[in-house]
Short mmCIF file of C-alpha atoms in Angstrom, two decimals:
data_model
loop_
_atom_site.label_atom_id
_atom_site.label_comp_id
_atom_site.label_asym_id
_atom_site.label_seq_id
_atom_site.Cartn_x
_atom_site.Cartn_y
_atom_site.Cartn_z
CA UNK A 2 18.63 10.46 -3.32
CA UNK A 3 15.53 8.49 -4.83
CA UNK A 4 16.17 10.13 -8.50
CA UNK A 5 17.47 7.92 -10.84
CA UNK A 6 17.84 4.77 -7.66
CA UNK A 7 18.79 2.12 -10.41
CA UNK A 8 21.05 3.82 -12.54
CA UNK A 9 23.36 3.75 -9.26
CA UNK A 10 22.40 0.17 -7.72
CA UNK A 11 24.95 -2.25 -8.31
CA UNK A 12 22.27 -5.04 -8.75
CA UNK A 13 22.93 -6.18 -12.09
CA UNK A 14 19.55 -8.47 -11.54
CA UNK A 15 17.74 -5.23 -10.51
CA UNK A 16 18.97 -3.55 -13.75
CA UNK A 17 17.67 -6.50 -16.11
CA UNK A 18 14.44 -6.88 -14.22
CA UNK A 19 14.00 -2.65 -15.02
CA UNK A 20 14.81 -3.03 -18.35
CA UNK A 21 12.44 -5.95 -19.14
CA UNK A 22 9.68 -3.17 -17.67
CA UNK A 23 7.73 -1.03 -20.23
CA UNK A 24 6.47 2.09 -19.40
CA UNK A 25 3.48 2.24 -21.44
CA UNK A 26 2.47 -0.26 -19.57
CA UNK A 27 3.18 0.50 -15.54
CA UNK A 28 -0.08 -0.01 -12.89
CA UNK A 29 -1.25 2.92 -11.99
CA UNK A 30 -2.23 1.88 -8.06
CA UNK A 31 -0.16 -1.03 -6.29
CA UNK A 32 -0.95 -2.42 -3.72
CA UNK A 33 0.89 -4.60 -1.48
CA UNK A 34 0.00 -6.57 1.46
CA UNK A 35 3.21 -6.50 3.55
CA UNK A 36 3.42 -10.11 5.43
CA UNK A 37 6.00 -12.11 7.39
CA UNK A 38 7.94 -9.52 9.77
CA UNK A 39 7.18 -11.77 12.94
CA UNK A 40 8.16 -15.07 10.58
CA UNK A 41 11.68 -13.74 9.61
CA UNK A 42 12.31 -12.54 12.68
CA UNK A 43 11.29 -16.19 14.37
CA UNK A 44 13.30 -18.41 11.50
CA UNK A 45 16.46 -16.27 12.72
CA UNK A 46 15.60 -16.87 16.58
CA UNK A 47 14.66 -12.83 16.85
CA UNK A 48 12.20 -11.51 18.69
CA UNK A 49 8.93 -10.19 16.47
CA UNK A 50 10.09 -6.42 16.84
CA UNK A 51 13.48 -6.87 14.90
CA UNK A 52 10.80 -8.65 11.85
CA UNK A 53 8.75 -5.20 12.06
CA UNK A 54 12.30 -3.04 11.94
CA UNK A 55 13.46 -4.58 9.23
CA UNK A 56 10.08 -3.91 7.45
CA UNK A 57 10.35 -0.65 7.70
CA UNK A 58 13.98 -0.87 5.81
CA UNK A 59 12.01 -3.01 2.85
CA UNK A 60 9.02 -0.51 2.31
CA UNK A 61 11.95 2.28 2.29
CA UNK A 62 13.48 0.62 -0.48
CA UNK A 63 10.17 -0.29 -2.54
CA UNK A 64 8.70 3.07 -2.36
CA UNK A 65 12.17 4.64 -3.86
CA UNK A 66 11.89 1.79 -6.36
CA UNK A 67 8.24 2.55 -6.72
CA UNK A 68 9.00 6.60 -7.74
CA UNK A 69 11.83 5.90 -9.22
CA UNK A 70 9.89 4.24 -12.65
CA UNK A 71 6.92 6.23 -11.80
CA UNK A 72 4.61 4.60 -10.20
CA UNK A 73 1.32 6.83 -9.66
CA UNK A 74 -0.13 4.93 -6.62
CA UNK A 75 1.53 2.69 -3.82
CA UNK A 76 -0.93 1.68 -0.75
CA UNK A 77 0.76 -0.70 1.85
CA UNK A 78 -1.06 -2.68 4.46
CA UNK A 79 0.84 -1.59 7.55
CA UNK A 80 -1.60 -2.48 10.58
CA UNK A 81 -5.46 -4.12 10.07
CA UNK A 82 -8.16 -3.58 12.04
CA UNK A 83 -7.85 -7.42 12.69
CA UNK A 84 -4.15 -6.69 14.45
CA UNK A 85 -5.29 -5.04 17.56
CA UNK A 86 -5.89 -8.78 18.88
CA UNK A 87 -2.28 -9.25 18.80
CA UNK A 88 -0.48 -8.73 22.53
CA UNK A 89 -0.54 -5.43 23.69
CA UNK A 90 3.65 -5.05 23.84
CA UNK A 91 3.31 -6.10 20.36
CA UNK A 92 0.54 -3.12 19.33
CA UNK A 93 2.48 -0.36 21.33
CA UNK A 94 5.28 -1.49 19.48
CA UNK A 95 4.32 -0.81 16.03
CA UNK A 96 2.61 2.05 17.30
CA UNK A 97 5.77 3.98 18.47
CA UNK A 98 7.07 2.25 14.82
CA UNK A 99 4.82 4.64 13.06
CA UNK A 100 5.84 7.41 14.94
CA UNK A 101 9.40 7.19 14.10
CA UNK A 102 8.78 6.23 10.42
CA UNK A 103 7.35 9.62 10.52
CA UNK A 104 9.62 10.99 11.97
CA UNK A 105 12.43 9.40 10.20
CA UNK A 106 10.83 9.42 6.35
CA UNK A 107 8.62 12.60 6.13
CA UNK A 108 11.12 14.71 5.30
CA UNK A 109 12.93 12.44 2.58
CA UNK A 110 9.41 11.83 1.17
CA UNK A 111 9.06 15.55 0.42
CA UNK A 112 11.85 16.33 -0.74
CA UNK A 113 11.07 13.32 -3.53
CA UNK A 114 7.93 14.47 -4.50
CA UNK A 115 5.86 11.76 -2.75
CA UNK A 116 2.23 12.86 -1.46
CA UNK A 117 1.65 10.73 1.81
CA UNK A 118 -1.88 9.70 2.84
CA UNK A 119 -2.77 7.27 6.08
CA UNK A 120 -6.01 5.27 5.30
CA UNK A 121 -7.98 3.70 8.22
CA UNK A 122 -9.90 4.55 10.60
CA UNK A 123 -7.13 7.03 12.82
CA UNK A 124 -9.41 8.18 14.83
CA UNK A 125 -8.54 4.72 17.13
CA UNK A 126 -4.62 5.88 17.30
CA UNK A 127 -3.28 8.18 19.61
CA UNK A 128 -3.98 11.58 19.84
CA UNK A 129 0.02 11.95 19.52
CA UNK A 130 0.37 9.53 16.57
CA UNK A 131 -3.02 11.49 14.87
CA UNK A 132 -1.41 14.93 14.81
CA UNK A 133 1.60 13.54 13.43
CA UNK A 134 -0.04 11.62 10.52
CA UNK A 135 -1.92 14.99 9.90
CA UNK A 136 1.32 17.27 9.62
CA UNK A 137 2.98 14.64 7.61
CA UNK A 138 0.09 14.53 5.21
CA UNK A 139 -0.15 18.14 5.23
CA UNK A 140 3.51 18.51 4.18
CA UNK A 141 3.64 16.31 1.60
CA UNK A 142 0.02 17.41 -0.04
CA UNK A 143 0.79 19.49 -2.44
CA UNK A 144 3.66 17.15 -4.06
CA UNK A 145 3.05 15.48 -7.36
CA UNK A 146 4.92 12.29 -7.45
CA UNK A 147 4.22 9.03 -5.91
CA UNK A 148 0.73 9.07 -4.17
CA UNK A 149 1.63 6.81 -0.94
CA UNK A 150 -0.64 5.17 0.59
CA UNK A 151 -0.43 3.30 4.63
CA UNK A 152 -3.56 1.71 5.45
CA UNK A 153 -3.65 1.80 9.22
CA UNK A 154 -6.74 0.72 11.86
CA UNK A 155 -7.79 -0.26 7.61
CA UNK A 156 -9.81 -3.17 7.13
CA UNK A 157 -11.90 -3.10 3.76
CA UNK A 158 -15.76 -4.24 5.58
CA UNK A 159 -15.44 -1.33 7.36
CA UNK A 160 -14.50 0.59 4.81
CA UNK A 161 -17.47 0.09 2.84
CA UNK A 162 -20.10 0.20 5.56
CA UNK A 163 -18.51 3.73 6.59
CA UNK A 164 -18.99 4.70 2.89
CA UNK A 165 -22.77 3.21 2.91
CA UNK A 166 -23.64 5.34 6.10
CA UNK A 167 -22.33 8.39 4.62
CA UNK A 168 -24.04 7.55 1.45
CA UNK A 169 -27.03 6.97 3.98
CA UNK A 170 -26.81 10.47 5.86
CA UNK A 171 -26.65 12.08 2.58
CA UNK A 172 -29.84 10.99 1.36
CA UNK A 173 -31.53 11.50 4.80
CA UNK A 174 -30.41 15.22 4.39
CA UNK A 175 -31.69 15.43 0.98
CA UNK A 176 -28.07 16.22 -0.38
CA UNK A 177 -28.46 13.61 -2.93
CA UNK A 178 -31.83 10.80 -4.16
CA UNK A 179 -31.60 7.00 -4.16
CA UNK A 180 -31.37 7.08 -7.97
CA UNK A 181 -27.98 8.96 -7.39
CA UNK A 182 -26.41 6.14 -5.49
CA UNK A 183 -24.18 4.46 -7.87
CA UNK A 184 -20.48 3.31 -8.16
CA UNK A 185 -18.53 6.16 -8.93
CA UNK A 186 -20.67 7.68 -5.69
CA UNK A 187 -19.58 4.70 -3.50
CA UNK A 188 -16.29 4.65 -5.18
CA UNK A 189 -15.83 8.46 -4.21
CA UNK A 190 -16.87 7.74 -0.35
CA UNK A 191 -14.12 5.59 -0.07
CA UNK A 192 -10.58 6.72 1.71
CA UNK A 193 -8.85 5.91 -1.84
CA UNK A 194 -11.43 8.47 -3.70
CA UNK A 195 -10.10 10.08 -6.99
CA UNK A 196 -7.25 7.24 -7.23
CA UNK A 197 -7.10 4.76 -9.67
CA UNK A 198 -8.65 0.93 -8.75
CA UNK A 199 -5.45 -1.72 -8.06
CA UNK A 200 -3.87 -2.63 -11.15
CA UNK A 201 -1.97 -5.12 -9.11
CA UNK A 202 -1.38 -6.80 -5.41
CA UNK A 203 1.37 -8.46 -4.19
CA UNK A 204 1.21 -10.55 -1.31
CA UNK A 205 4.34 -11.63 0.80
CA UNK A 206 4.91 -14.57 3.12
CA UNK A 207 3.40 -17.72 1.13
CA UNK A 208 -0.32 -16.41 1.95
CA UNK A 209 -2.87 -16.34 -0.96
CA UNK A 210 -5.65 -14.32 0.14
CA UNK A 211 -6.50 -10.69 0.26
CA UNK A 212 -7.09 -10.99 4.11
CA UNK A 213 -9.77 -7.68 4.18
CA UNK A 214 -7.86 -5.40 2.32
CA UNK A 215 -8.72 -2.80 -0.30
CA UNK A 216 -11.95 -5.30 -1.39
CA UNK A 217 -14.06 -2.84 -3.68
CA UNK A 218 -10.73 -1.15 -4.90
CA UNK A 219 -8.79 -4.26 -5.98
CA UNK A 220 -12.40 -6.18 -8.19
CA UNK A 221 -10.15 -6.62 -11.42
CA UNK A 222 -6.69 -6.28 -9.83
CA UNK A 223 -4.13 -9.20 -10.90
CA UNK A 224 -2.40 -10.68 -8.07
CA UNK A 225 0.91 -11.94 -7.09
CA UNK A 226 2.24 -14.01 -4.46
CA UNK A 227 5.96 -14.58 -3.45
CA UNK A 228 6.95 -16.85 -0.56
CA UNK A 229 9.50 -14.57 0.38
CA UNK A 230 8.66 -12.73 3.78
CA UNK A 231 7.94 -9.06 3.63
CA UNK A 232 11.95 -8.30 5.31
CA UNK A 233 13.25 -9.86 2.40
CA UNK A 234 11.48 -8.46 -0.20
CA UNK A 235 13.64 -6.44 -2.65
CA UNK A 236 13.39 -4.10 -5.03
CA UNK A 237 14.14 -7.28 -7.75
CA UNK A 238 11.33 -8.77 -6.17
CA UNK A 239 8.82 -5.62 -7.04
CA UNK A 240 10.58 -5.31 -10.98
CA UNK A 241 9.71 -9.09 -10.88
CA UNK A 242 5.99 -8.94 -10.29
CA UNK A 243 5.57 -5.43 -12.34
CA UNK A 244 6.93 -7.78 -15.49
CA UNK A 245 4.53 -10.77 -14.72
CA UNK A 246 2.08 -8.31 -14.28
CA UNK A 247 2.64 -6.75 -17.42
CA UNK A 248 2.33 -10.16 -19.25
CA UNK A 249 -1.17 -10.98 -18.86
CA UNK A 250 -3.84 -10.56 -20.81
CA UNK A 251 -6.25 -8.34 -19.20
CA UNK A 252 -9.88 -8.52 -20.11
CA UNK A 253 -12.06 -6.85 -17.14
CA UNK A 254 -14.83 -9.25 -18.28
CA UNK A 255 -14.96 -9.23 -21.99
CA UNK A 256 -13.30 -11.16 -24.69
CA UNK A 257 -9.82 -11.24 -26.10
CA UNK A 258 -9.54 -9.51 -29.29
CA UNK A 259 -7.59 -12.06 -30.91
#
């Protein structure tokens, strides 16, 4: 179904925006902060819950778009450790949402190659929603293709201080010295360890900041912001910031060549 997704869409501005793409020069990791769900829903006088719906039916579309020109890494921000302050009907909500995603997608995502991975700390979720995530990642991780990403219960501080205490305990067993503890060590403590840093985040909704997300992994990442809420962000949309992406000079620090 995902195979070959543009050579059948009848969106002749989806088709230009592919071909303007090269693919020596795709990001490796993308990562997208998925904002606005409650704001579409509000501007169409909707309750929140059809915004977060109709999310669902955007990241569907992205991540075929996503393996569909071979994208190697795709990590969403689906729920921040931040989000639990939100109103309870609201969190059980998109709780039961990530069931039947799972439900609804795991199957499709195999079948398409895609490895799925939850990032986060899960151990906060349901015991119900935990063994799903586990036998969704467990079908799905021996697959080759897209490497897919949800950060859930995710925020990026927490993250890091999980990594530095593991680093910690390591030392404290005598498993590794100080003089060991360096970036690739942090950088392999992390949930993201053996994937590529963020080439490139995309930010929905207006919103230019990085709101806690992926901190360490995204240091030289180039990002993009749309206005567009999250429901309304197409597959044009993702060609579009995969070209601007692709025209900027990228330096990580040192000088142009020129």
């Amino acid at each position: 179904m995902w195979k070959n997704f543009f050579c059948k869409t009848e969106n002749k501005r989806e088709t230009a925006k592919l071909n303007e793409i090269s693919a020596d020069l795709l990001p490796s990791h993308i990562a997208i902060i998925m904002d606005g769900n409650g704001r579409w829903a509000q501007k169409r006088g909707l309750p929140r819950k059809a915004g977060h719906k109709k999310g669902v039916d955007s990241l569907r579309e992205i991540v075929k778009a996503a393996c569909s020109i071979n994208i190697k890494f795709l990590t969403v921000y689906a729920f921040s450790t931040e989000n639990w302050k939100r109103p309870t009907a609201e969190v059980d909500f998109l709780m039961k949402l990530f069931s039947v995603y799972l439900d609804s997608e795991v199957e499709e995502m195999d079948k398409n190659n895609v490895r799925l991975k939850f990032v986060g700390c899960l151990t906060e979720l349901s015991g119900e929603l935990q063994s799903q995530i586990k036998k969704g990642e467990k079908k799905t991780a021996d697959n080759t293709g897209l490497g897919l990403n949800i950060a859930v219960n995710y925020g990026a501080r927490d993250e890091i201080v999980m990594a530095a205490r593991n680093i910690a305990q390591r030392v404290l067993s005598r498993d590794i010295e100080i003089k060991d503890i360096n970036e690739q060590l942090l950088d392999d403590s992390l949930y993201t360890a053996q994937q590529p840093p963020v080439d490139l985040l995309i930010r929905t909704s207006g919103d230019m900041r990085i709101s806690n997300f992926l901190l360490w992994q995204c240091a030289y990442a180039e990002l993009w912001f749309t206005e567009k809420n999250w429901p309304e962000f197409m597959p044009e949309d993702f060609l579009r910031a995969i070209n601007d992406y692709q025209k900027r000079d990228r330096r990580f620090g040192g000088l142009d060549d020129k």
